[in-house]
Each structure stands twice: as structure tokens, then as C-alpha cells.
């Protein structure tokens, strides 16, 4: 790979051990993928924060990187951790887990990372621009940034995203390049999804059907009106079940004003047709079914103000039934907005809690006695059983039905 003088200095160790290690890692990734040079980035978003998913080896590695005085070079935000950092005792998070979790967050803080602890940085203080090269980890943030915003990021892992933040560079490869952003498969949806549940199931279903790294172009019936959080949920589910880093919605997303643009004048490798019956059958096959959850978990990806407002309207004047917890997962940033708008007070009165900095997948809920979760998120129901080693069961339902059944 061609290196600038600055990159040569990083490689020579002039900026310290971890800058050198970081650029070495990125050069190795670039060379495997035939990148000719680096591109500079202005922002990054890091995952691999929850102690539940990273454990002691990464905790120790992060502390040793931070102790050496290593700093990120670009504006960098952080994915959810395993606890609500303010109210973890009140919510019943285990002490030892919380102590290790706080050490991980502190290590990132020492490196100059903004400890936002959210998977929706683009809804808070880290929203990239159209066409901007970035280094985002967190698959739901990757697919949203590529698809809905038109920013350019590869699907980074924990360590290469950190290396990109430390060097301010990514190899020029993959989805950074225009030609790799063209759609590969055409997916014709012959019905109009109406609910959060349908959009999320659609994401899981399409992801299941595709080769990993495929880029589907979705063709919906004409005149469909999308809510932002419907496409966000669909994208997160696609990324979960299919490892998909980007999708187009023909006539809607910024690089797909029509089929021709989505495919960059090429023809689809595969064409799929999906009906509502396919989706119903798919749900029957793969989703666990039970009635009484002990936790209702909304906010995967983290809830936006629009979703919090919608829930507030639906629960106003009602009360969560005894024996059920109803938690909305979001960022501290969004919690503040919800307080300013008066939503927080109404939710509290209804017994609905907002829990920040963490989520239903990366929090140690199995250690907190939770066994059955209902969510409106495809990504959540995909990962919860896997990450809890099947201790927790997960079911998907649409928000209005969840609220109808859990409140009186
Ligand atoms: Fe975010 Fe956790 Fe879902 S990190 S996308 S809420 S699994």
C-alpha cells in the first residue's frame, strides 16, 4: 500500500506503540483486500463495549492501550455497555459485572472517546454526511449509515474500528468505493408492510435468504410511506440475520433513485419475490411463541425520540400489569430530550422505565432473572437466545399489541 509521510511516521513508531500497531493492522487488512492507499476519516464509532460480550481479555487490552497514553485522532463515539451507568444498582445489575464494565468505559474515556454508549450515534452527536468515509463498527449503525444516509463505511470489528479511530485512517476498499456499493440482488415486496413487526421480520427474512455481503435493492409497492424507525429496524434485522452491510430502497434511499442507479446499470444476480404469506410462514418457523413475558424490551436499535413519543401516546393513562417489566432502551442523549418534552414523566406514571447506556442483548439479563422477553425488534429476538445461551426466550410482536396486552 502507498503510505503518506504521516502514515510512514505512524508505522515507524514515532507516535507510540499503539499507533504503530494500529496502522500495521490496517495495512494488513488493506493488503488482503487489495487497497492501494488509505483515506482519512473524521469520525468513528466503536463497538465491543459490554463486558458480557468482550470479557476479561479485552478489558485488560483496553486498559493497557489507555495506560500507554494512546488517544483517538478523530471524533469517536461508543456503543452500548452492559449496564445503565447511572441507575445500575436500582435496576439490579450484578456488582462485579458493573465494576468491570465501568473499567472498560473508563479505558475508552482515557483514550478520548466520547462515551455516548448508544448504537444510534447518527441520531445523537455523531451523524455522518452523505458520501463521507467513516469507520463504524456496530452492524446496525453500519447498515443505517451506508443505506439511509449514504455515508461510506465497511463493517468494522471492535479492534479495526479502534485502530481506525487511533490513526484517523481506513484502507480504501469495500464500501468506501462507489463500484462496491451497487445492489447485487433485487427483492420485490408485493405487499405494503404496516407495522414495526412486519418491517423487522422482513429484515430477518431477507437476510436469511441472501449470501453474506450481498447488497439487496428492495422494491416496495408504490407510494408507501416509510417511518424512519421502520427502516432502521429492518436494516438492523438484515444485518443480524444476513451480515448485510448495506441495502437500497428503490425510489427512497440516496443512492437508488431508480432501479438503474441502485444496480449501477448492471443486472441483478438474483431476483426474489416476497409476499405477506411468506412472512407469516417464516415467523411461524423461526420465532418462539409464548404469551406472558417477564420483560418487554423496546429500543433495538436504541429508541429515537419519535418512538418514545409514540409509546408515550399509547401508554398515557394506563399502567403496566403486575409481574411485567416494561423497559425502553436508549441513550442518555435521548433521555434528556424525552424529559424536556414531558414524555419521561408520563412513562414513569405508567410504570414504563427508560434505561440508558445498555440494551436487552448486551446487558446480563439472564443473571437478573429474566427468562422471557417480548420485543418489536427483529435484531433483538435474533440475538437474545444466542447471547444468553438459550436461557432467555424471545418473541416478536408489534408495539400496539405489546402495549394492549401488557397494560391496563
Ligand atoms: Fe443496539 Fe443492542 Fe440492538 S447495541 S442494535 S440495541 S443489540
mmCIF file of C-alpha atoms and ligand atoms in Angstrom:
data_model
loop_
_atom_site.group_PDB
_atom_site.id
_atom_site.type_symbol
_atom_site.label_atom_id
_atom_site.label_comp_id
_atom_site.label_asym_id
_atom_site.label_seq_id
_atom_site.Cartn_x
_atom_site.Cartn_y
_atom_site.Cartn_z
ATOM 1 C CA UNK A 1 0.000 0.000 0.000
ATOM 2 C CA UNK A 2 1.107 3.516 -0.712
ATOM 3 C CA UNK A 3 1.781 5.410 2.545
ATOM 4 C CA UNK A 4 1.942 9.180 3.023
ATOM 5 C CA UNK A 5 4.760 10.657 5.123
ATOM 6 C CA UNK A 6 2.413 10.884 8.090
ATOM 7 C CA UNK A 7 1.466 7.222 7.728
ATOM 8 C CA UNK A 8 5.173 6.301 7.438
ATOM 9 C CA UNK A 9 5.756 8.081 10.743
ATOM 10 C CA UNK A 10 2.932 6.104 12.363
ATOM 11 C CA UNK A 11 4.456 2.902 11.040
ATOM 12 C CA UNK A 12 7.921 3.789 12.291
ATOM 13 C CA UNK A 13 6.622 4.084 15.846
ATOM 14 C CA UNK A 14 7.136 7.838 16.102
ATOM 15 C CA UNK A 15 3.636 8.283 17.627
ATOM 16 C CA UNK A 16 3.872 5.390 20.032
ATOM 17 C CA UNK A 17 3.377 1.674 20.222
ATOM 18 C CA UNK A 18 -0.404 1.517 19.721
ATOM 19 C CA UNK A 19 -0.462 3.918 16.799
ATOM 20 C CA UNK A 20 2.168 1.701 15.183
ATOM 21 C CA UNK A 21 0.220 -1.486 15.956
ATOM 22 C CA UNK A 22 -2.970 0.111 14.687
ATOM 23 C CA UNK A 23 -1.541 1.143 11.335
ATOM 24 C CA UNK A 24 0.086 -2.271 10.946
ATOM 25 C CA UNK A 25 -3.301 -3.933 11.454
ATOM 26 C CA UNK A 26 -4.951 -1.616 8.928
ATOM 27 C CA UNK A 27 -2.173 -2.179 6.378
ATOM 28 C CA UNK A 28 -2.644 -5.947 6.739
ATOM 29 C CA UNK A 29 -6.408 -5.603 6.207
ATOM 30 C CA UNK A 30 -5.829 -3.230 3.282
ATOM 31 C CA UNK A 31 -3.333 -5.543 1.598
ATOM 32 C CA UNK A 32 -5.571 -8.607 1.906
ATOM 33 C CA UNK A 33 -8.325 -6.589 0.255
ATOM 34 C CA UNK A 34 -6.020 -5.071 -2.397
ATOM 35 C CA UNK A 35 -6.402 -1.484 -1.159
ATOM 36 C CA UNK A 36 -3.874 0.839 -2.795
ATOM 37 C CA UNK A 37 -3.917 3.540 -0.130
ATOM 38 C CA UNK A 38 -5.630 4.909 2.959
ATOM 39 C CA UNK A 39 -8.375 7.504 3.126
ATOM 40 C CA UNK A 40 -8.589 9.914 6.023
ATOM 41 C CA UNK A 41 -11.685 9.864 8.203
ATOM 42 C CA UNK A 42 -13.145 12.445 10.572
ATOM 43 C CA UNK A 43 -15.295 10.146 12.689
ATOM 44 C CA UNK A 44 -15.533 6.648 14.082
ATOM 45 C CA UNK A 45 -17.916 4.604 16.189
ATOM 46 C CA UNK A 46 -16.680 1.727 18.331
ATOM 47 C CA UNK A 47 -18.395 -1.472 19.447
ATOM 48 C CA UNK A 48 -17.215 -4.259 21.743
ATOM 49 C CA UNK A 49 -18.047 -2.357 24.928
ATOM 50 C CA UNK A 50 -20.205 -4.667 27.008
ATOM 51 C CA UNK A 51 -18.300 -6.786 29.481
ATOM 52 C CA UNK A 52 -20.811 -9.544 28.641
ATOM 53 C CA UNK A 53 -19.544 -9.756 25.061
ATOM 54 C CA UNK A 54 -15.833 -8.915 25.467
ATOM 55 C CA UNK A 55 -14.814 -10.367 28.851
ATOM 56 C CA UNK A 56 -11.509 -10.002 30.704
ATOM 57 C CA UNK A 57 -9.006 -10.275 27.812
ATOM 58 C CA UNK A 58 -10.413 -7.212 26.010
ATOM 59 C CA UNK A 59 -10.861 -5.324 29.296
ATOM 60 C CA UNK A 60 -7.143 -5.830 30.022
ATOM 61 C CA UNK A 61 -6.116 -4.976 26.468
ATOM 62 C CA UNK A 62 -8.125 -1.725 26.505
ATOM 63 C CA UNK A 63 -6.643 -0.720 29.857
ATOM 64 C CA UNK A 64 -3.125 -1.332 28.608
ATOM 65 C CA UNK A 65 -3.750 0.704 25.420
ATOM 66 C CA UNK A 66 -5.167 3.571 27.517
ATOM 67 C CA UNK A 67 -2.350 3.426 30.101
ATOM 68 C CA UNK A 68 0.206 3.989 27.344
ATOM 69 C CA UNK A 69 -1.425 7.375 26.680
ATOM 70 C CA UNK A 70 -2.906 6.319 23.329
ATOM 71 C CA UNK A 71 -5.576 8.749 22.078
ATOM 72 C CA UNK A 72 -8.066 8.589 19.245
ATOM 73 C CA UNK A 73 -7.329 11.069 16.436
ATOM 74 C CA UNK A 74 -10.910 11.584 15.267
ATOM 75 C CA UNK A 75 -14.314 12.241 16.797
ATOM 76 C CA UNK A 76 -15.266 8.838 18.198
ATOM 77 C CA UNK A 77 -18.384 7.547 19.932
ATOM 78 C CA UNK A 78 -19.125 4.340 21.808
ATOM 79 C CA UNK A 79 -21.698 1.553 21.545
ATOM 80 C CA UNK A 80 -23.895 0.409 24.453
ATOM 81 C CA UNK A 81 -22.304 -1.144 27.516
ATOM 82 C CA UNK A 82 -23.753 -3.870 29.735
ATOM 83 C CA UNK A 83 -25.241 -1.551 32.387
ATOM 84 C CA UNK A 84 -27.129 1.691 32.876
ATOM 85 C CA UNK A 85 -24.149 3.641 34.212
ATOM 86 C CA UNK A 86 -26.286 5.831 36.485
ATOM 87 C CA UNK A 87 -29.013 3.507 37.754
ATOM 88 C CA UNK A 88 -27.387 0.073 37.578
ATOM 89 C CA UNK A 89 -27.967 -0.683 41.271
ATOM 90 C CA UNK A 90 -31.619 0.305 41.079
ATOM 91 C CA UNK A 91 -32.197 -1.905 38.014
ATOM 92 C CA UNK A 92 -30.471 -4.832 39.732
ATOM 93 C CA UNK A 93 -27.274 -5.248 37.640
ATOM 94 C CA UNK A 94 -24.734 -7.518 39.391
ATOM 95 C CA UNK A 95 -21.985 -5.640 41.298
ATOM 96 C CA UNK A 96 -18.962 -7.466 39.937
ATOM 97 C CA UNK A 97 -20.201 -7.121 36.371
ATOM 98 C CA UNK A 98 -20.820 -3.379 36.857
ATOM 99 C CA UNK A 99 -17.355 -2.831 38.334
ATOM 100 C CA UNK A 100 -15.648 -4.430 35.314
ATOM 101 C CA UNK A 101 -17.981 -2.644 32.934
ATOM 102 C CA UNK A 102 -17.067 0.737 34.410
ATOM 103 C CA UNK A 103 -13.357 -0.084 33.963
ATOM 104 C CA UNK A 104 -13.942 -0.726 30.242
ATOM 105 C CA UNK A 105 -15.791 2.571 29.836
ATOM 106 C CA UNK A 106 -13.026 4.423 31.713
ATOM 107 C CA UNK A 107 -10.360 2.967 29.443
ATOM 108 C CA UNK A 108 -12.208 4.319 26.391
ATOM 109 C CA UNK A 109 -12.681 7.672 28.121
ATOM 110 C CA UNK A 110 -8.910 7.895 28.764
ATOM 111 C CA UNK A 111 -8.362 7.398 25.040
ATOM 112 C CA UNK A 112 -10.508 10.450 24.303
ATOM 113 C CA UNK A 113 -13.592 8.518 23.163
ATOM 114 C CA UNK A 114 -16.989 10.160 23.756
ATOM 115 C CA UNK A 115 -18.669 7.611 25.971
ATOM 116 C CA UNK A 116 -22.102 8.041 24.391
ATOM 117 C CA UNK A 117 -22.981 4.364 24.932
ATOM 118 C CA UNK A 118 -25.501 4.164 22.129
ATOM 119 C CA UNK A 119 -25.826 2.159 18.920
ATOM 120 C CA UNK A 120 -27.568 5.069 17.179
ATOM 121 C CA UNK A 121 -24.731 7.626 17.121
ATOM 122 C CA UNK A 122 -26.290 9.054 13.941
ATOM 123 C CA UNK A 123 -29.365 10.147 15.956
ATOM 124 C CA UNK A 124 -27.236 11.904 18.556
ATOM 125 C CA UNK A 125 -23.867 13.634 18.199
ATOM 126 C CA UNK A 126 -22.150 11.525 15.537
ATOM 127 C CA UNK A 127 -24.154 11.745 12.322
ATOM 128 C CA UNK A 128 -22.027 11.360 9.187
ATOM 129 C CA UNK A 129 -22.713 13.157 5.929
ATOM 130 C CA UNK A 130 -23.643 11.758 2.533
ATOM 131 C CA UNK A 131 -20.533 10.405 0.794
ATOM 132 C CA UNK A 132 -18.330 10.753 3.883
ATOM 133 C CA UNK A 133 -15.827 7.918 4.546
ATOM 134 C CA UNK A 134 -16.136 6.772 8.162
ATOM 135 C CA UNK A 135 -15.196 3.824 10.364
ATOM 136 C CA UNK A 136 -18.265 2.488 12.137
ATOM 137 C CA UNK A 137 -18.478 -0.791 13.976
ATOM 138 C CA UNK A 138 -21.916 -1.969 15.211
ATOM 139 C CA UNK A 139 -23.715 -3.638 12.341
ATOM 140 C CA UNK A 140 -26.963 -1.671 12.716
ATOM 141 C CA UNK A 141 -25.089 1.657 12.607
ATOM 142 C CA UNK A 142 -23.075 0.433 9.596
ATOM 143 C CA UNK A 143 -26.134 -0.527 7.576
ATOM 144 C CA UNK A 144 -28.040 2.633 8.541
ATOM 145 C CA UNK A 145 -25.142 4.953 7.710
ATOM 146 C CA UNK A 146 -24.460 3.296 4.357
ATOM 147 C CA UNK A 147 -28.051 2.859 3.294
ATOM 148 C CA UNK A 148 -30.177 5.659 4.723
ATOM 149 C CA UNK A 149 -27.547 8.417 4.995
ATOM 150 C CA UNK A 150 -25.242 7.408 2.138
ATOM 151 C CA UNK A 151 -22.076 7.693 4.244
ATOM 152 C CA UNK A 152 -19.363 5.120 3.461
ATOM 153 C CA UNK A 153 -18.222 2.538 5.937
ATOM 154 C CA UNK A 154 -17.134 -1.051 5.903
ATOM 155 C CA UNK A 155 -18.414 -3.411 8.543
ATOM 156 C CA UNK A 156 -15.673 -2.934 11.107
ATOM 157 C CA UNK A 157 -14.930 -5.207 14.023
ATOM 158 C CA UNK A 158 -14.054 -3.968 17.519
ATOM 159 C CA UNK A 159 -10.315 -3.753 17.028
ATOM 160 C CA UNK A 160 -10.020 -2.467 13.473
ATOM 161 C CA UNK A 161 -12.571 0.288 14.256
ATOM 162 C CA UNK A 162 -10.403 1.258 17.235
ATOM 163 C CA UNK A 163 -7.311 1.161 15.011
ATOM 164 C CA UNK A 164 -9.077 3.442 12.512
ATOM 165 C CA UNK A 165 -10.004 5.872 15.305
ATOM 166 C CA UNK A 166 -6.404 5.868 16.603
ATOM 167 C CA UNK A 167 -4.879 6.519 13.158
ATOM 168 C CA UNK A 168 -7.708 8.528 11.553
ATOM 169 C CA UNK A 169 -7.451 6.256 8.519
ATOM 170 C CA UNK A 170 -9.238 3.385 6.763
ATOM 171 C CA UNK A 171 -7.947 1.388 3.799
ATOM 172 C CA UNK A 172 -9.592 2.467 0.546
ATOM 173 C CA UNK A 173 -11.583 -0.705 -0.101
ATOM 174 C CA UNK A 174 -15.036 -2.284 0.055
ATOM 175 C CA UNK A 175 -17.919 0.094 0.596
ATOM 176 C CA UNK A 176 -15.630 3.129 0.607
ATOM 177 C CA UNK A 177 -15.533 2.691 -3.183
ATOM 178 C CA UNK A 178 -18.549 3.599 -5.342
ATOM 179 C CA UNK A 179 -18.380 0.477 -7.502
ATOM 180 C CA UNK A 180 -18.781 -1.812 -4.483
ATOM 181 C CA UNK A 181 -21.968 -0.100 -3.381
ATOM 182 C CA UNK A 182 -24.117 -1.318 -6.225
ATOM 183 C CA UNK A 183 -27.029 -3.621 -5.483
ATOM 184 C CA UNK A 184 -26.480 -7.314 -6.113
ATOM 185 C CA UNK A 185 -29.999 -8.763 -5.616
ATOM 186 C CA UNK A 186 -33.450 -7.427 -6.410
ATOM 187 C CA UNK A 187 -36.078 -8.096 -3.744
ATOM 188 C CA UNK A 188 -39.655 -7.381 -4.847
ATOM 189 C CA UNK A 189 -42.018 -6.996 -1.928
ATOM 190 C CA UNK A 190 -45.546 -7.479 -3.164
ATOM 191 C CA UNK A 191 -47.382 -6.113 -0.125
ATOM 192 C CA UNK A 192 -47.229 -2.975 1.990
ATOM 193 C CA UNK A 193 -45.768 -3.712 5.427
ATOM 194 C CA UNK A 194 -47.631 -1.674 8.007
ATOM 195 C CA UNK A 195 -46.201 -2.405 11.428
ATOM 196 C CA UNK A 196 -42.829 -2.358 13.155
ATOM 197 C CA UNK A 197 -43.138 -6.142 13.488
ATOM 198 C CA UNK A 198 -43.597 -6.623 9.733
ATOM 199 C CA UNK A 199 -40.657 -4.394 8.810
ATOM 200 C CA UNK A 200 -38.426 -6.179 11.318
ATOM 201 C CA UNK A 201 -39.480 -9.665 10.212
ATOM 202 C CA UNK A 202 -38.914 -8.630 6.609
ATOM 203 C CA UNK A 203 -35.333 -7.682 7.501
ATOM 204 C CA UNK A 204 -34.716 -11.062 9.167
ATOM 205 C CA UNK A 205 -36.326 -12.953 6.288
ATOM 206 C CA UNK A 206 -34.399 -11.187 3.510
ATOM 207 C CA UNK A 207 -31.140 -11.502 5.458
ATOM 208 C CA UNK A 208 -31.746 -15.237 5.796
ATOM 209 C CA UNK A 209 -32.185 -15.621 2.046
ATOM 210 C CA UNK A 210 -29.093 -13.695 0.921
ATOM 211 C CA UNK A 211 -25.429 -14.565 0.621
ATOM 212 C CA UNK A 212 -23.443 -12.624 3.237
ATOM 213 C CA UNK A 213 -22.120 -9.301 1.907
ATOM 214 C CA UNK A 214 -24.926 -9.161 -0.654
ATOM 215 C CA UNK A 215 -26.448 -5.723 -1.166
ATOM 216 C CA UNK A 216 -30.186 -6.063 -1.751
ATOM 217 C CA UNK A 217 -32.292 -3.469 -3.540
ATOM 218 C CA UNK A 218 -35.796 -3.562 -2.090
ATOM 219 C CA UNK A 219 -38.697 -2.677 -4.338
ATOM 220 C CA UNK A 220 -41.854 -1.875 -2.359
ATOM 221 C CA UNK A 221 -45.312 -1.128 -3.756
ATOM 222 C CA UNK A 222 -45.591 2.485 -4.965
ATOM 223 C CA UNK A 223 -46.494 5.363 -2.647
ATOM 224 C CA UNK A 224 -45.516 3.569 0.550
ATOM 225 C CA UNK A 225 -44.691 5.958 3.366
ATOM 226 C CA UNK A 226 -41.756 4.897 5.499
ATOM 227 C CA UNK A 227 -41.255 5.815 9.107
ATOM 228 C CA UNK A 228 -37.575 6.295 9.942
ATOM 229 C CA UNK A 229 -37.641 3.681 12.699
ATOM 230 C CA UNK A 230 -39.276 1.085 10.440
ATOM 231 C CA UNK A 231 -36.334 1.169 8.035
ATOM 232 C CA UNK A 232 -33.900 1.346 10.950
ATOM 233 C CA UNK A 233 -35.411 -1.834 12.404
ATOM 234 C CA UNK A 234 -35.459 -3.540 9.011
ATOM 235 C CA UNK A 235 -31.802 -2.681 8.419
ATOM 236 C CA UNK A 236 -30.691 -3.876 11.870
ATOM 237 C CA UNK A 237 -32.509 -7.183 11.300
ATOM 238 C CA UNK A 238 -30.986 -7.591 7.817
ATOM 239 C CA UNK A 239 -27.530 -7.028 9.252
ATOM 240 C CA UNK A 240 -28.212 -9.521 12.060
ATOM 241 C CA UNK A 241 -29.552 -12.471 10.074
ATOM 242 C CA UNK A 242 -27.645 -11.862 6.844
ATOM 243 C CA UNK A 243 -24.460 -9.952 7.699
ATOM 244 C CA UNK A 244 -25.666 -7.384 5.174
ATOM 245 C CA UNK A 245 -23.701 -4.091 5.292
ATOM 246 C CA UNK A 246 -25.961 -2.008 3.024
ATOM 247 C CA UNK A 247 -29.322 -2.070 1.278
ATOM 248 C CA UNK A 248 -31.116 0.172 -1.162
ATOM 249 C CA UNK A 249 -34.795 1.020 -1.228
ATOM 250 C CA UNK A 250 -35.593 1.879 -4.799
ATOM 251 C CA UNK A 251 -37.015 5.389 -5.065
ATOM 252 C CA UNK A 252 -36.170 6.204 -1.458
ATOM 253 C CA UNK A 253 -32.557 5.760 -0.320
ATOM 254 C CA UNK A 254 -29.983 8.269 -1.594
ATOM 255 C CA UNK A 255 -28.077 6.010 -3.995
ATOM 256 C CA UNK A 256 -31.143 4.385 -5.536
ATOM 257 C CA UNK A 257 -33.443 6.941 -7.107
ATOM 258 C CA UNK A 258 -34.433 4.161 -9.515
ATOM 259 C CA UNK A 259 -33.516 0.541 -10.256
ATOM 260 C CA UNK A 260 -30.828 1.587 -12.741
ATOM 261 C CA UNK A 261 -28.998 3.731 -10.217
ATOM 262 C CA UNK A 262 -29.248 1.074 -7.471
ATOM 263 C CA UNK A 263 -27.626 -1.522 -9.758
ATOM 264 C CA UNK A 264 -25.248 0.988 -11.359
ATOM 265 C CA UNK A 265 -26.656 -0.011 -14.777
ATOM 266 C CA UNK A 266 -25.905 -3.699 -14.090
ATOM 267 C CA UNK A 267 -28.426 -6.575 -13.823
ATOM 268 C CA UNK A 268 -29.400 -8.305 -10.566
ATOM 269 C CA UNK A 269 -27.627 -11.567 -9.742
ATOM 270 C CA UNK A 270 -30.842 -12.899 -8.172
ATOM 271 C CA UNK A 271 -34.455 -11.746 -8.057
ATOM 272 C CA UNK A 272 -36.662 -12.606 -5.074
ATOM 273 C CA UNK A 273 -40.373 -12.051 -4.609
ATOM 274 C CA UNK A 274 -41.829 -11.833 -1.100
ATOM 275 C CA UNK A 275 -45.481 -11.956 -0.087
ATOM 276 C CA UNK A 276 -47.119 -11.379 3.278
ATOM 277 C CA UNK A 277 -47.861 -15.140 3.446
ATOM 278 C CA UNK A 278 -44.117 -15.857 3.146
ATOM 279 C CA UNK A 279 -43.543 -13.630 6.138
ATOM 280 C CA UNK A 280 -46.281 -15.244 8.220
ATOM 281 C CA UNK A 281 -44.876 -18.687 7.448
ATOM 282 C CA UNK A 282 -41.332 -17.528 8.269
ATOM 283 C CA UNK A 283 -42.475 -16.171 11.621
ATOM 284 C CA UNK A 284 -44.162 -19.476 12.420
ATOM 285 C CA UNK A 285 -40.956 -21.344 11.626
ATOM 286 C CA UNK A 286 -38.333 -19.287 13.397
ATOM 287 C CA UNK A 287 -39.898 -17.215 16.151
ATOM 288 C CA UNK A 288 -40.534 -18.592 19.603
ATOM 289 C CA UNK A 289 -44.116 -18.175 20.741
ATOM 290 C CA UNK A 290 -45.296 -17.606 24.288
ATOM 291 C CA UNK A 291 -47.760 -15.334 25.924
ATOM 292 C CA UNK A 292 -46.572 -13.898 29.197
ATOM 293 C CA UNK A 293 -43.171 -12.183 29.062
ATOM 294 C CA UNK A 294 -41.367 -11.026 32.188
ATOM 295 C CA UNK A 295 -39.726 -8.187 30.249
ATOM 296 C CA UNK A 296 -40.999 -6.004 27.445
ATOM 297 C CA UNK A 297 -37.921 -4.596 25.768
ATOM 298 C CA UNK A 298 -38.225 -1.802 23.206
ATOM 299 C CA UNK A 299 -35.295 0.029 21.636
ATOM 300 C CA UNK A 300 -33.138 -2.221 19.455
ATOM 301 C CA UNK A 301 -31.589 -0.232 17.869
ATOM 302 C CA UNK A 302 -31.844 2.368 20.649
ATOM 303 C CA UNK A 303 -35.178 4.169 20.628
ATOM 304 C CA UNK A 304 -35.449 7.525 18.871
ATOM 305 C CA UNK A 305 -37.447 10.461 20.210
ATOM 306 C CA UNK A 306 -40.151 9.665 17.644
ATOM 307 C CA UNK A 307 -40.532 6.134 19.022
ATOM 308 C CA UNK A 308 -40.526 7.371 22.631
ATOM 309 C CA UNK A 309 -43.215 9.898 21.719
ATOM 310 C CA UNK A 310 -45.295 7.171 20.073
ATOM 311 C CA UNK A 311 -45.022 4.895 23.115
ATOM 312 C CA UNK A 312 -45.894 7.802 25.408
ATOM 313 C CA UNK A 313 -49.105 8.425 23.462
ATOM 314 C CA UNK A 314 -50.024 4.738 23.593
ATOM 315 C CA UNK A 315 -49.427 4.252 27.347
ATOM 316 C CA UNK A 316 -50.840 7.566 28.577
ATOM 317 C CA UNK A 317 -53.327 6.946 31.380
ATOM 318 C CA UNK A 318 -52.568 3.204 31.539
ATOM 319 C CA UNK A 319 -50.441 1.134 33.914
ATOM 320 C CA UNK A 320 -48.111 -1.798 33.286
ATOM 321 C CA UNK A 321 -49.675 -5.002 34.665
ATOM 322 C CA UNK A 322 -48.164 -6.527 37.816
ATOM 323 C CA UNK A 323 -45.340 -9.016 37.239
ATOM 324 C CA UNK A 324 -44.128 -7.436 33.980
ATOM 325 C CA UNK A 325 -41.237 -5.029 33.468
ATOM 326 C CA UNK A 326 -41.510 -2.585 30.549
ATOM 327 C CA UNK A 327 -38.172 -1.044 29.611
ATOM 328 C CA UNK A 328 -37.283 1.290 26.749
ATOM 329 C CA UNK A 329 -33.567 1.191 25.899
ATOM 330 C CA UNK A 330 -31.997 4.360 24.586
ATOM 331 C CA UNK A 331 -29.133 6.826 25.006
ATOM 332 C CA UNK A 332 -28.709 9.413 27.760
ATOM 333 C CA UNK A 333 -28.921 11.986 24.969
ATOM 334 C CA UNK A 334 -32.425 10.787 24.027
ATOM 335 C CA UNK A 335 -33.472 10.511 27.673
ATOM 336 C CA UNK A 336 -32.733 14.217 28.118
ATOM 337 C CA UNK A 337 -34.860 15.039 25.061
ATOM 338 C CA UNK A 338 -37.673 12.851 26.426
ATOM 339 C CA UNK A 339 -37.510 14.690 29.752
ATOM 340 C CA UNK A 340 -37.667 18.097 28.046
ATOM 341 C CA UNK A 341 -40.722 17.036 26.037
ATOM 342 C CA UNK A 342 -42.512 15.726 29.143
ATOM 343 C CA UNK A 343 -42.611 12.119 27.850
ATOM 344 C CA UNK A 344 -40.477 10.779 30.682
ATOM 345 C CA UNK A 345 -42.959 11.798 33.379
ATOM 346 C CA UNK A 346 -45.909 10.195 31.565
ATOM 347 C CA UNK A 347 -43.935 6.989 31.015
ATOM 348 C CA UNK A 348 -42.914 6.839 34.688
ATOM 349 C CA UNK A 349 -46.551 7.280 35.737
ATOM 350 C CA UNK A 350 -47.468 4.351 33.511
ATOM 351 C CA UNK A 351 -44.699 2.209 35.045
ATOM 352 C CA UNK A 352 -42.572 2.260 31.861
ATOM 353 C CA UNK A 353 -38.854 2.727 32.571
ATOM 354 C CA UNK A 354 -36.276 4.306 30.308
ATOM 355 C CA UNK A 355 -32.956 2.544 30.721
ATOM 356 C CA UNK A 356 -29.890 4.118 29.148
ATOM 357 C CA UNK A 357 -26.385 3.114 28.021
ATOM 358 C CA UNK A 358 -27.209 -0.565 27.519
ATOM 359 C CA UNK A 359 -29.645 -2.842 25.726
ATOM 360 C CA UNK A 360 -31.609 -6.081 26.008
ATOM 361 C CA UNK A 361 -28.941 -8.007 24.086
ATOM 362 C CA UNK A 362 -25.702 -6.856 25.735
ATOM 363 C CA UNK A 363 -26.975 -6.466 29.322
ATOM 364 C CA UNK A 364 -26.603 -9.568 31.555
ATOM 365 C CA UNK A 365 -30.376 -10.017 31.829
ATOM 366 C CA UNK A 366 -30.079 -13.776 32.338
ATOM 367 C CA UNK A 367 -28.151 -13.046 35.554
ATOM 368 C CA UNK A 368 -31.004 -10.766 36.612
ATOM 369 C CA UNK A 369 -33.635 -13.493 36.469
ATOM 370 C CA UNK A 370 -35.205 -12.571 33.107
ATOM 371 C CA UNK A 371 -36.460 -15.596 31.168
ATOM 372 C CA UNK A 372 -38.948 -14.370 28.548
ATOM 373 C CA UNK A 373 -38.684 -11.180 26.526
ATOM 374 C CA UNK A 374 -41.106 -9.685 24.053
ATOM 375 C CA UNK A 375 -39.796 -7.015 21.713
ATOM 376 C CA UNK A 376 -40.755 -5.343 18.445
ATOM 377 C CA UNK A 377 -37.159 -5.761 17.214
ATOM 378 C CA UNK A 378 -36.044 -8.446 14.772
ATOM 379 C CA UNK A 379 -32.408 -7.989 15.731
ATOM 380 C CA UNK A 380 -33.212 -8.395 19.435
ATOM 381 C CA UNK A 381 -35.177 -11.622 19.014
ATOM 382 C CA UNK A 382 -32.443 -12.962 16.724
ATOM 383 C CA UNK A 383 -29.627 -12.391 19.248
ATOM 384 C CA UNK A 384 -31.198 -12.681 22.714
ATOM 385 C CA UNK A 385 -31.467 -16.510 22.816
ATOM 386 C CA UNK A 386 -27.998 -16.914 21.244
ATOM 387 C CA UNK A 387 -26.176 -14.494 23.556
ATOM 388 C CA UNK A 388 -27.954 -15.751 26.667
ATOM 389 C CA UNK A 389 -27.105 -19.378 25.751
ATOM 390 C CA UNK A 390 -30.835 -20.032 25.371
ATOM 391 C CA UNK A 391 -31.566 -19.063 28.978
ATOM 392 C CA UNK A 392 -33.813 -16.282 27.671
ATOM 393 C CA UNK A 393 -36.582 -16.870 25.135
ATOM 394 C CA UNK A 394 -37.603 -14.044 22.801
ATOM 395 C CA UNK A 395 -40.758 -13.298 20.867
ATOM 396 C CA UNK A 396 -41.566 -10.506 18.417
ATOM 397 C CA UNK A 397 -44.846 -8.609 18.361
ATOM 398 C CA UNK A 398 -45.972 -5.245 17.097
ATOM 399 C CA UNK A 399 -45.792 -2.388 19.553
ATOM 400 C CA UNK A 400 -49.530 -1.713 19.745
ATOM 401 C CA UNK A 401 -50.261 -5.364 20.516
ATOM 402 C CA UNK A 402 -47.491 -5.452 23.140
ATOM 403 C CA UNK A 403 -48.976 -2.423 24.848
ATOM 404 C CA UNK A 404 -52.555 -3.712 24.618
ATOM 405 C CA UNK A 405 -51.608 -6.985 26.289
ATOM 406 C CA UNK A 406 -49.265 -5.666 28.972
ATOM 407 C CA UNK A 407 -51.119 -2.626 30.243
ATOM 408 C CA UNK A 408 -54.407 -1.992 31.990
HETATM 409 FE FE1 LIG B 1 -28.253 -1.637 19.654
HETATM 410 FE FE2 LIG B 1 -28.160 -3.563 21.359
HETATM 411 FE FE3 LIG B 1 -29.767 -3.727 19.330
HETATM 412 S S1 LIG B 1 -26.453 -2.455 20.607
HETATM 413 S S2 LIG B 1 -28.810 -2.563 17.724
HETATM 414 S S3 LIG B 1 -29.891 -2.221 20.976
HETATM 415 S S4 LIG B 1 -28.453 -5.331 20.063
#
